[in-house]
Amino acid sequence: MSETTQAAAAKLPAPVPDEGRWKSLVFIALAQLMVVLDATIVNIALPSAQEDLGISDGNRQWVVTAYALAFGGLLLFGGRMADLWGRKRAFLVGLIGFAAASALGGAATNGATMFGARALQGVFGALLAPAALSLLAVMFTDAKERAKAFGIYGAIAGGGGAVGLILGGFLTEYLDWRWTFFVNIPFAAVAAAGAYFVIREPAGGRNRSALDIPGVVLSTLGLVGLVYGFTRAESDGWGDSLTIGMFVASAVLLLSFVVVESRVKAPLLPLRVVTDRNRGGVYLSLGLAVIAMFGLFLFLTYYLQIVRGYSPVRTGFAFLPMITGMIVGSTQIGARLMTRVPPRALMAPGFLVAATGMLLLTQMEIDSSYAALLLPAQALLGLGMGTAFMPAMSLATQGVEPRDAGVASAMVNTSQQVGGAIGTALLNTIAASATTAYIADHIGGAASRSQQQLVQLQGMVEGYTSAIWFAVGILALSAAIAFTFVTAGRPGVSASGANDATDDELKVPVVAH
């Protein structure tokens, strides 16, 4: 920074934060909870919805896939629209659209309507999620306040999926599967009303450049191809010709996207956002960690319900130690230490603690004790993930230019969405292969029907533990990447100890009314 700029900055009054920012956080967090809940709550209701709507086993996957493709494919576009329109406006449009799509899903009378409703949920979710995160990024600029705000947000982002299992179990078991959709409407109504009256977005942070249409087309098609490729690999195998074709097409499209973004005047995703060493490290380590977590949610749900015979509600409550761990790790460890230590000092150990919890789960047997094995393993997983996720989400948007806050936030969601698609497909494939091999080797020695059923259950557990070993390695890799690539110092201080403030950060935000 030049002496002239320093002198000018010295004369600037201290930034005046919006007085309603903490109230705003309540409604932003509520909207984020709704989106995260939806990722798991529908899975609990899927068997009931399939039977009621007459959806075939072959088409059942589209209840999940339609949402994943729209959400994952349009996240970058949604983040750019938030930068262009304004985050508050994008947030409100996303909320209202998501609620309307949820109402359509709850009222569906056939499979086609359900698939369409899920796709629309994905479209509006892709606008809502990056708008919510970027609002936090531009409203909370003080290091200590940012730590608290992102601690709450990180706890919701990490634990919301498990909360969805509890809520989904209650609604499906005691009411009707349709309420897993209708429940989004009151969430959205409260969040939208509160946001409209309370949120005051800092002015001057919009990116009013012309929309990069080639970038939108290439990124959307490329991400849709990638997510669909992994989804198809799970059901049709990795050697399926269409699966391979999707991966090849996705690679070509995304490579073309990078080339276009490096040449256009106003790119959809400025490469400066992802080539920053710290942000790149966050996106990569988060994406890998989500691969491990998504597989785990699936395996534990199947283990508890099929192997152990838990009801949907009891299964949901069985995840409480993980939720508690995530809340404690995010709000009590991450938020308290984020202003005192560099992010990698929280991220790398957090991922390793989570890996330790995952390692315990490799010891699962058909009759494993919940209190002695599953409870401590989940507590460690939640504690580690909560501690790591919170500084990661904050760092992903820290120091980014205000005009890029939307796309930087969208990249966080994109890494998680792609990681989830990879995790579900990859770990499911590993588990299925191990299960098939175990049953083939042991079924011959089972004389009675009960013995055959026991072999099949043991084969399922063998498959889960084999896949969980891979998840342990993936989390260890996440820790290594976080420690190696994320070199930022604690907030406000660079790795060398110098002040990190840039010219952009010294500008006084003006509250827009």
PDB file of C-alpha atoms in Angstrom, residues 43 58 94 112 274 343 352 382 395 415 436 444 495 507:
ATOM      1  CA  ASN A  43     -34.316 -39.598   2.026  1.00  0.00           C
ATOM      2  CA  GLY A  58     -35.631 -47.640 -11.638  1.00  0.00           C
ATOM      3  CA  GLY A  94     -34.496 -18.149  -3.337  1.00  0.00           C
ATOM      4  CA  ALA A 112     -43.321 -36.593 -12.844  1.00  0.00           C
ATOM      5  CA  VAL A 274      -9.946 -20.206  -6.824  1.00  0.00           C
ATOM      6  CA  PRO A 343      -7.095 -21.625  10.380  1.00  0.00           C
ATOM      7  CA  LEU A 352      -7.784 -35.863  12.131  1.00  0.00           C
ATOM      8  CA  GLY A 382     -18.979 -34.290  15.048  1.00  0.00           C
ATOM      9  CA  LEU A 395     -11.645 -18.395   5.297  1.00  0.00           C
ATOM     10  CA  SER A 415     -17.202 -28.311  -3.466  1.00  0.00           C
ATOM     11  CA  THR A 436     -20.876 -59.251  -2.641  1.00  0.00           C
ATOM     12  CA  GLY A 444     -22.103 -71.902   0.941  1.00  0.00           C
ATOM     13  CA  ALA A 495       1.555 -15.578   8.200  1.00  0.00           C
ATOM     14  CA  LYS A 507     -13.308   1.134   2.796  1.00  0.00           C
TER      15      LYS A 507
END
